[in-house]
């Protein structure tokens, strides 16, 4: 059984630190006190639904990402595209550039 509160706390700290945010800076972005963020990260307080969404928005992640266990999370540092995905991206970019050039003519 996944301990969602533990996952949430670990992920909140992880993504906050990845962005180089202090607890006080994240608190400021979320319009809450520094103590609120500290209490959430210590497991003393549980955030409201609205605060979970606000935290995720400010951390540039989706709310559900905060609840993923470490075994479920992709390692974003080692993320890579397959050859087929790269070809599709390349085609999309080329098509977009060609369309933009055509609209200028």
Short mmCIF file of N, CA, C and O in Angstrom, two decimals:
data_model
loop_
_atom_site.label_atom_id
_atom_site.label_comp_id
_atom_site.label_asym_id
_atom_site.label_seq_id
_atom_site.Cartn_x
_atom_site.Cartn_y
_atom_site.Cartn_z
N UNK A 1 0.85 -1.19 0.00
CA UNK A 1 0.00 0.00 0.00
C UNK A 1 0.88 1.24 0.00
O UNK A 1 1.84 1.33 0.77
N UNK A 2 0.58 2.17 -0.87
CA UNK A 2 1.36 3.41 -0.98
C UNK A 2 0.93 4.38 0.12
O UNK A 2 -0.25 4.60 0.35
N UNK A 3 1.90 4.94 0.80
CA UNK A 3 1.64 5.98 1.79
C UNK A 3 1.66 7.31 1.03
O UNK A 3 2.73 7.88 0.79
N UNK A 4 0.48 7.78 0.64
CA UNK A 4 0.39 8.96 -0.21
C UNK A 4 0.89 10.22 0.48
O UNK A 4 1.45 11.10 -0.18
N UNK A 5 0.71 10.33 1.78
CA UNK A 5 1.21 11.52 2.47
C UNK A 5 2.74 11.55 2.42
O UNK A 5 3.34 12.58 2.16
N UNK A 6 3.37 10.39 2.63
CA UNK A 6 4.83 10.31 2.57
C UNK A 6 5.33 10.66 1.17
O UNK A 6 6.28 11.42 1.01
N UNK A 7 4.67 10.10 0.15
CA UNK A 7 5.03 10.41 -1.24
C UNK A 7 4.88 11.90 -1.51
O UNK A 7 5.75 12.52 -2.13
N UNK A 8 3.76 12.46 -1.06
CA UNK A 8 3.50 13.89 -1.27
C UNK A 8 4.62 14.73 -0.66
O UNK A 8 5.15 15.63 -1.32
N UNK A 9 4.98 14.43 0.58
CA UNK A 9 6.03 15.20 1.27
C UNK A 9 7.36 15.09 0.53
O UNK A 9 8.04 16.10 0.29
N UNK A 10 7.74 13.86 0.17
CA UNK A 10 9.00 13.65 -0.54
C UNK A 10 9.01 14.41 -1.87
O UNK A 10 10.01 15.04 -2.22
N UNK A 11 7.91 14.33 -2.60
CA UNK A 11 7.84 14.99 -3.91
C UNK A 11 7.80 16.50 -3.78
O UNK A 11 8.41 17.21 -4.59
N UNK A 12 7.10 17.00 -2.80
CA UNK A 12 7.06 18.45 -2.58
C UNK A 12 8.48 18.97 -2.34
O UNK A 12 8.90 19.94 -2.98
N UNK A 13 9.23 18.31 -1.47
CA UNK A 13 10.61 18.71 -1.21
C UNK A 13 11.47 18.57 -2.47
O UNK A 13 12.25 19.47 -2.80
N UNK A 14 11.33 17.44 -3.15
CA UNK A 14 12.13 17.17 -4.34
C UNK A 14 11.94 18.25 -5.40
O UNK A 14 12.91 18.84 -5.88
N UNK A 15 10.70 18.51 -5.78
CA UNK A 15 10.44 19.47 -6.85
C UNK A 15 10.72 20.91 -6.41
O UNK A 15 11.15 21.73 -7.22
N UNK A 16 10.51 21.22 -5.15
CA UNK A 16 10.84 22.55 -4.64
C UNK A 16 12.35 22.77 -4.75
O UNK A 16 12.80 23.80 -5.25
N UNK A 17 13.12 21.78 -4.33
CA UNK A 17 14.58 21.90 -4.37
C UNK A 17 15.12 21.88 -5.80
O UNK A 17 16.09 22.57 -6.10
N UNK A 18 14.47 21.10 -6.69
CA UNK A 18 14.91 21.07 -8.09
C UNK A 18 14.83 22.44 -8.72
O UNK A 18 15.63 22.79 -9.58
N UNK A 19 13.84 23.22 -8.31
CA UNK A 19 13.69 24.58 -8.84
C UNK A 19 14.50 25.59 -8.05
O UNK A 19 14.52 26.78 -8.38
N UNK A 20 15.14 25.14 -6.99
CA UNK A 20 15.95 26.04 -6.17
C UNK A 20 15.12 26.95 -5.28
O UNK A 20 15.58 28.01 -4.86
N UNK A 21 13.88 26.54 -4.99
CA UNK A 21 13.00 27.35 -4.16
C UNK A 21 13.23 27.03 -2.68
O UNK A 21 13.31 25.87 -2.29
N UNK A 22 13.29 28.06 -1.87
CA UNK A 22 13.28 27.87 -0.42
C UNK A 22 11.82 27.67 0.01
O UNK A 22 10.90 27.95 -0.77
N UNK A 23 11.63 27.22 1.23
CA UNK A 23 10.26 27.10 1.73
C UNK A 23 9.58 28.46 1.74
O UNK A 23 8.40 28.57 1.38
N UNK A 24 10.32 29.48 2.12
CA UNK A 24 9.71 30.81 2.19
C UNK A 24 9.34 31.34 0.81
O UNK A 24 8.30 32.00 0.65
N UNK A 25 10.17 31.06 -0.20
CA UNK A 25 9.84 31.53 -1.55
C UNK A 25 8.61 30.80 -2.09
O UNK A 25 7.72 31.44 -2.66
N UNK A 26 8.55 29.48 -1.88
CA UNK A 26 7.37 28.74 -2.33
C UNK A 26 6.13 29.22 -1.59
O UNK A 26 5.07 29.38 -2.20
N UNK A 27 6.28 29.49 -0.31
CA UNK A 27 5.15 30.00 0.48
C UNK A 27 4.66 31.34 -0.08
O UNK A 27 3.44 31.56 -0.21
N UNK A 28 5.59 32.19 -0.44
CA UNK A 28 5.23 33.49 -1.02
C UNK A 28 4.47 33.31 -2.33
O UNK A 28 3.46 33.96 -2.56
N UNK A 29 4.97 32.40 -3.19
CA UNK A 29 4.29 32.14 -4.46
C UNK A 29 2.87 31.61 -4.26
O UNK A 29 1.97 31.90 -5.05
N UNK A 30 2.69 30.82 -3.19
CA UNK A 30 1.40 30.19 -2.92
C UNK A 30 0.51 31.02 -2.00
O UNK A 30 -0.61 30.61 -1.69
N UNK A 31 1.02 32.17 -1.58
CA UNK A 31 0.27 33.07 -0.70
C UNK A 31 -0.11 32.40 0.62
O UNK A 31 -1.26 32.49 1.08
N UNK A 32 0.86 31.68 1.20
CA UNK A 32 0.69 31.08 2.53
C UNK A 32 1.94 31.42 3.34
O UNK A 32 2.92 31.92 2.81
N UNK A 33 1.90 31.12 4.63
CA UNK A 33 3.06 31.41 5.46
C UNK A 33 4.16 30.37 5.25
O UNK A 33 3.90 29.25 4.83
N UNK A 34 5.38 30.78 5.55
CA UNK A 34 6.51 29.85 5.47
C UNK A 34 6.27 28.67 6.39
O UNK A 34 6.59 27.53 6.06
N UNK A 35 5.67 28.94 7.54
CA UNK A 35 5.35 27.88 8.50
C UNK A 35 4.42 26.83 7.91
O UNK A 35 4.54 25.65 8.23
N UNK A 36 3.52 27.27 7.04
CA UNK A 36 2.59 26.32 6.42
C UNK A 36 3.36 25.31 5.57
O UNK A 36 3.13 24.10 5.67
N UNK A 37 4.28 25.79 4.75
CA UNK A 37 5.08 24.89 3.91
C UNK A 37 5.93 23.98 4.79
O UNK A 37 6.01 22.77 4.57
N UNK A 38 6.56 24.54 5.80
CA UNK A 38 7.38 23.76 6.72
C UNK A 38 6.56 22.68 7.42
O UNK A 38 7.00 21.53 7.54
N UNK A 39 5.37 23.04 7.87
CA UNK A 39 4.51 22.07 8.56
C UNK A 39 4.04 20.96 7.62
O UNK A 39 3.93 19.80 8.03
N UNK A 40 3.78 21.31 6.36
CA UNK A 40 3.39 20.29 5.38
C UNK A 40 4.56 19.34 5.14
O UNK A 40 4.40 18.12 5.14
N UNK A 41 5.76 19.90 4.96
CA UNK A 41 6.93 19.07 4.69
C UNK A 41 7.35 18.22 5.90
O UNK A 41 8.01 17.20 5.72
N UNK A 42 6.94 18.61 7.09
CA UNK A 42 7.23 17.81 8.29
C UNK A 42 6.10 16.83 8.59
O UNK A 42 6.20 16.02 9.51
N UNK A 43 5.01 16.93 7.84
CA UNK A 43 3.88 16.03 8.06
C UNK A 43 2.96 16.46 9.19
O UNK A 43 2.11 15.69 9.62
N UNK A 44 3.13 17.69 9.67
CA UNK A 44 2.30 18.18 10.77
C UNK A 44 0.95 18.71 10.28
O UNK A 44 -0.01 18.75 11.04
N UNK A 45 0.91 19.13 9.03
CA UNK A 45 -0.29 19.71 8.44
C UNK A 45 -0.52 19.08 7.08
O UNK A 45 0.43 18.75 6.37
N UNK A 46 -1.79 18.92 6.73
CA UNK A 46 -2.14 18.42 5.40
C UNK A 46 -2.71 19.58 4.59
O UNK A 46 -3.56 20.32 5.08
N UNK A 47 -2.23 19.75 3.37
CA UNK A 47 -2.70 20.89 2.56
C UNK A 47 -4.12 20.68 2.06
O UNK A 47 -4.57 19.55 1.88
N UNK A 48 -4.79 21.79 1.83
CA UNK A 48 -6.13 21.73 1.24
C UNK A 48 -6.01 21.35 -0.23
O UNK A 48 -4.92 21.42 -0.82
N UNK A 49 -7.12 20.97 -0.81
CA UNK A 49 -7.15 20.64 -2.24
C UNK A 49 -6.67 21.82 -3.07
O UNK A 49 -5.85 21.66 -3.97
N UNK A 50 -7.15 23.01 -2.75
CA UNK A 50 -6.74 24.21 -3.49
C UNK A 50 -5.25 24.47 -3.36
O UNK A 50 -4.60 24.86 -4.33
N UNK A 51 -4.68 24.24 -2.16
CA UNK A 51 -3.25 24.47 -1.98
C UNK A 51 -2.43 23.44 -2.76
O UNK A 51 -1.38 23.77 -3.30
N UNK A 52 -2.91 22.21 -2.84
CA UNK A 52 -2.21 21.19 -3.64
C UNK A 52 -2.10 21.65 -5.09
O UNK A 52 -1.04 21.56 -5.71
N UNK A 53 -3.18 22.17 -5.63
CA UNK A 53 -3.18 22.66 -7.01
C UNK A 53 -2.24 23.84 -7.16
O UNK A 53 -1.45 23.93 -8.11
N UNK A 54 -2.27 24.76 -6.21
CA UNK A 54 -1.40 25.94 -6.25
C UNK A 54 0.07 25.54 -6.14
O UNK A 54 0.92 26.07 -6.86
N UNK A 55 0.37 24.60 -5.25
CA UNK A 55 1.74 24.12 -5.11
C UNK A 55 2.22 23.52 -6.44
O UNK A 55 3.31 23.85 -6.91
N UNK A 56 1.41 22.66 -7.01
CA UNK A 56 1.79 22.01 -8.28
C UNK A 56 2.00 23.05 -9.38
O UNK A 56 2.99 22.97 -10.12
N UNK A 57 1.10 24.01 -9.48
CA UNK A 57 1.25 25.05 -10.51
C UNK A 57 2.58 25.79 -10.34
O UNK A 57 3.28 26.03 -11.32
N UNK A 58 2.91 26.14 -9.12
CA UNK A 58 4.14 26.89 -8.87
C UNK A 58 5.39 26.03 -9.03
O UNK A 58 6.47 26.56 -9.29
N UNK A 59 5.24 24.73 -8.88
CA UNK A 59 6.37 23.82 -9.08
C UNK A 59 6.45 23.33 -10.52
O UNK A 59 7.31 22.53 -10.86
N UNK A 60 5.52 23.80 -11.36
CA UNK A 60 5.51 23.46 -12.80
C UNK A 60 5.32 21.96 -13.04
O UNK A 60 5.92 21.37 -13.93
N UNK A 61 4.44 21.36 -12.21
CA UNK A 61 4.11 19.95 -12.36
C UNK A 61 2.60 19.79 -12.24
O UNK A 61 1.91 20.74 -11.87
N UNK A 62 2.10 18.62 -12.54
CA UNK A 62 0.68 18.36 -12.35
C UNK A 62 0.45 17.92 -10.90
O UNK A 62 1.35 17.35 -10.27
N UNK A 63 -0.74 18.18 -10.36
CA UNK A 63 -0.99 17.80 -8.96
C UNK A 63 -0.75 16.32 -8.68
O UNK A 63 -0.20 15.97 -7.64
N UNK A 64 -1.12 15.45 -9.63
CA UNK A 64 -0.95 14.02 -9.36
C UNK A 64 0.52 13.61 -9.23
O UNK A 64 0.83 12.64 -8.57
N UNK A 65 1.41 14.40 -9.82
CA UNK A 65 2.84 14.11 -9.71
C UNK A 65 3.29 14.15 -8.25
O UNK A 65 4.19 13.41 -7.86
N UNK A 66 2.66 14.96 -7.46
CA UNK A 66 3.01 15.06 -6.05
C UNK A 66 2.69 13.78 -5.27
O UNK A 66 3.21 13.58 -4.17
N UNK A 67 1.86 12.92 -5.83
CA UNK A 67 1.46 11.71 -5.13
C UNK A 67 2.10 10.43 -5.68
O UNK A 67 1.86 9.35 -5.18
N UNK A 68 2.92 10.54 -6.71
CA UNK A 68 3.58 9.36 -7.29
C UNK A 68 4.66 8.86 -6.34
O UNK A 68 5.43 9.64 -5.80
N UNK A 69 4.72 7.53 -6.20
CA UNK A 69 5.82 6.96 -5.42
C UNK A 69 7.08 7.00 -6.28
O UNK A 69 7.00 7.12 -7.50
N UNK A 70 8.22 6.91 -5.65
CA UNK A 70 9.48 7.01 -6.40
C UNK A 70 9.59 5.93 -7.46
O UNK A 70 10.23 6.12 -8.48
N UNK A 71 8.96 4.78 -7.26
CA UNK A 71 9.01 3.71 -8.25
C UNK A 71 8.12 4.00 -9.46
O UNK A 71 8.29 3.41 -10.51
N UNK A 72 7.18 4.93 -9.31
CA UNK A 72 6.27 5.28 -10.41
C UNK A 72 6.77 6.45 -11.23
O UNK A 72 6.34 6.65 -12.35
N UNK A 73 7.66 7.26 -10.66
CA UNK A 73 8.09 8.48 -11.31
C UNK A 73 9.14 8.19 -12.38
O UNK A 73 10.07 7.44 -12.12
N UNK A 74 8.98 8.81 -13.54
CA UNK A 74 10.06 8.68 -14.52
C UNK A 74 11.26 9.48 -14.05
O UNK A 74 11.11 10.50 -13.38
N UNK A 75 12.45 9.02 -14.35
CA UNK A 75 13.66 9.76 -14.02
C UNK A 75 13.84 10.84 -15.08
O UNK A 75 14.30 10.57 -16.17
N UNK A 76 13.44 12.06 -14.75
CA UNK A 76 13.44 13.13 -15.74
C UNK A 76 14.84 13.50 -16.20
O UNK A 76 15.01 14.03 -17.28
N UNK A 77 15.87 13.19 -15.39
CA UNK A 77 17.23 13.50 -15.79
C UNK A 77 17.71 12.57 -16.91
O UNK A 77 18.60 12.91 -17.67
N UNK A 78 17.14 11.36 -16.99
CA UNK A 78 17.54 10.39 -17.99
C UNK A 78 16.51 10.23 -19.09
O UNK A 78 16.52 9.25 -19.82
N UNK A 79 15.60 11.16 -19.20
CA UNK A 79 14.52 11.06 -20.17
C UNK A 79 15.07 11.20 -21.58
O UNK A 79 15.90 12.05 -21.86
N UNK A 80 14.63 10.33 -22.46
CA UNK A 80 15.07 10.43 -23.85
C UNK A 80 13.93 10.04 -24.77
O UNK A 80 13.01 9.33 -24.38
N UNK A 81 13.99 10.53 -25.99
CA UNK A 81 12.99 10.24 -26.99
C UNK A 81 13.43 9.05 -27.83
O UNK A 81 14.62 8.86 -28.08
N UNK A 82 12.45 8.29 -28.31
CA UNK A 82 12.78 7.23 -29.25
C UNK A 82 13.03 7.86 -30.62
O UNK A 82 12.68 9.03 -30.87
N UNK A 83 13.61 7.10 -31.52
CA UNK A 83 13.90 7.59 -32.87
C UNK A 83 12.61 8.01 -33.56
O UNK A 83 12.55 9.06 -34.21
N UNK A 84 11.55 7.22 -33.41
CA UNK A 84 10.26 7.54 -34.03
C UNK A 84 9.69 8.84 -33.47
O UNK A 84 9.20 9.69 -34.22
N UNK A 85 9.80 9.02 -32.15
CA UNK A 85 9.31 10.26 -31.54
C UNK A 85 10.09 11.47 -32.06
O UNK A 85 9.50 12.51 -32.35
N UNK A 86 11.39 11.33 -32.18
CA UNK A 86 12.22 12.42 -32.70
C UNK A 86 11.85 12.75 -34.15
O UNK A 86 11.80 13.92 -34.53
N UNK A 87 11.58 11.73 -34.94
CA UNK A 87 11.18 11.95 -36.33
C UNK A 87 9.85 12.70 -36.39
O UNK A 87 9.67 13.61 -37.21
N UNK A 88 8.91 12.34 -35.53
CA UNK A 88 7.61 13.02 -35.50
C UNK A 88 7.77 14.48 -35.07
O UNK A 88 7.14 15.38 -35.63
N UNK A 89 8.62 14.71 -34.07
CA UNK A 89 8.87 16.08 -33.61
C UNK A 89 9.52 16.89 -34.72
O UNK A 89 9.13 18.02 -35.00
N UNK A 90 10.50 16.30 -35.39
CA UNK A 90 11.19 16.98 -36.48
C UNK A 90 10.21 17.35 -37.59
O UNK A 90 10.21 18.47 -38.09
N UNK A 91 9.34 16.42 -37.97
CA UNK A 91 8.35 16.67 -39.02
C UNK A 91 7.40 17.80 -38.60
O UNK A 91 7.09 18.69 -39.39
N UNK A 92 6.97 17.77 -37.35
CA UNK A 92 6.06 18.80 -36.85
C UNK A 92 6.72 20.18 -36.90
O UNK A 92 6.10 21.16 -37.32
N UNK A 93 7.98 20.25 -36.49
CA UNK A 93 8.70 21.52 -36.50
C UNK A 93 8.90 22.01 -37.93
O UNK A 93 8.66 23.19 -38.23
N UNK A 94 9.29 21.12 -38.82
CA UNK A 94 9.49 21.50 -40.23
C UNK A 94 8.18 21.99 -40.84
O UNK A 94 8.16 23.02 -41.52
N UNK A 95 7.10 21.28 -40.58
CA UNK A 95 5.79 21.69 -41.09
C UNK A 95 5.38 23.06 -40.55
O UNK A 95 4.86 23.91 -41.29
N UNK A 96 5.65 23.28 -39.27
CA UNK A 96 5.30 24.57 -38.66
C UNK A 96 6.12 25.71 -39.25
O UNK A 96 5.59 26.79 -39.55
N UNK A 97 7.40 25.48 -39.47
CA UNK A 97 8.27 26.50 -40.06
C UNK A 97 7.83 26.78 -41.50
O UNK A 97 7.71 27.95 -41.90
N UNK A 98 7.58 25.74 -42.28
CA UNK A 98 7.12 25.93 -43.65
C UNK A 98 5.80 26.68 -43.72
O UNK A 98 5.60 27.55 -44.56
N UNK A 99 4.90 26.36 -42.80
CA UNK A 99 3.61 27.06 -42.75
C UNK A 99 3.81 28.54 -42.41
O UNK A 99 3.17 29.41 -43.02
N UNK A 100 4.69 28.82 -41.47
CA UNK A 100 4.96 30.21 -41.08
C UNK A 100 5.58 30.97 -42.23
O UNK A 100 5.21 32.12 -42.50
N UNK A 101 6.50 30.34 -42.96
CA UNK A 101 7.13 30.99 -44.11
C UNK A 101 6.11 31.26 -45.20
O UNK A 101 6.09 32.34 -45.80
N UNK A 102 5.23 30.29 -45.44
CA UNK A 102 4.20 30.45 -46.48
C UNK A 102 3.25 31.60 -46.15
O UNK A 102 2.82 32.33 -47.04
N UNK A 103 2.93 31.75 -44.87
CA UNK A 103 1.99 32.81 -44.48
C UNK A 103 2.62 34.19 -44.62
O UNK A 103 1.92 35.19 -44.73
N UNK A 104 3.95 34.27 -44.62
CA UNK A 104 4.64 35.55 -44.79
C UNK A 104 4.73 35.98 -46.26
O UNK A 104 4.88 37.15 -46.55
N UNK A 105 4.63 35.01 -47.15
CA UNK A 105 4.80 35.31 -48.57
C UNK A 105 3.56 35.91 -49.19
O UNK A 105 2.51 35.98 -48.75
#
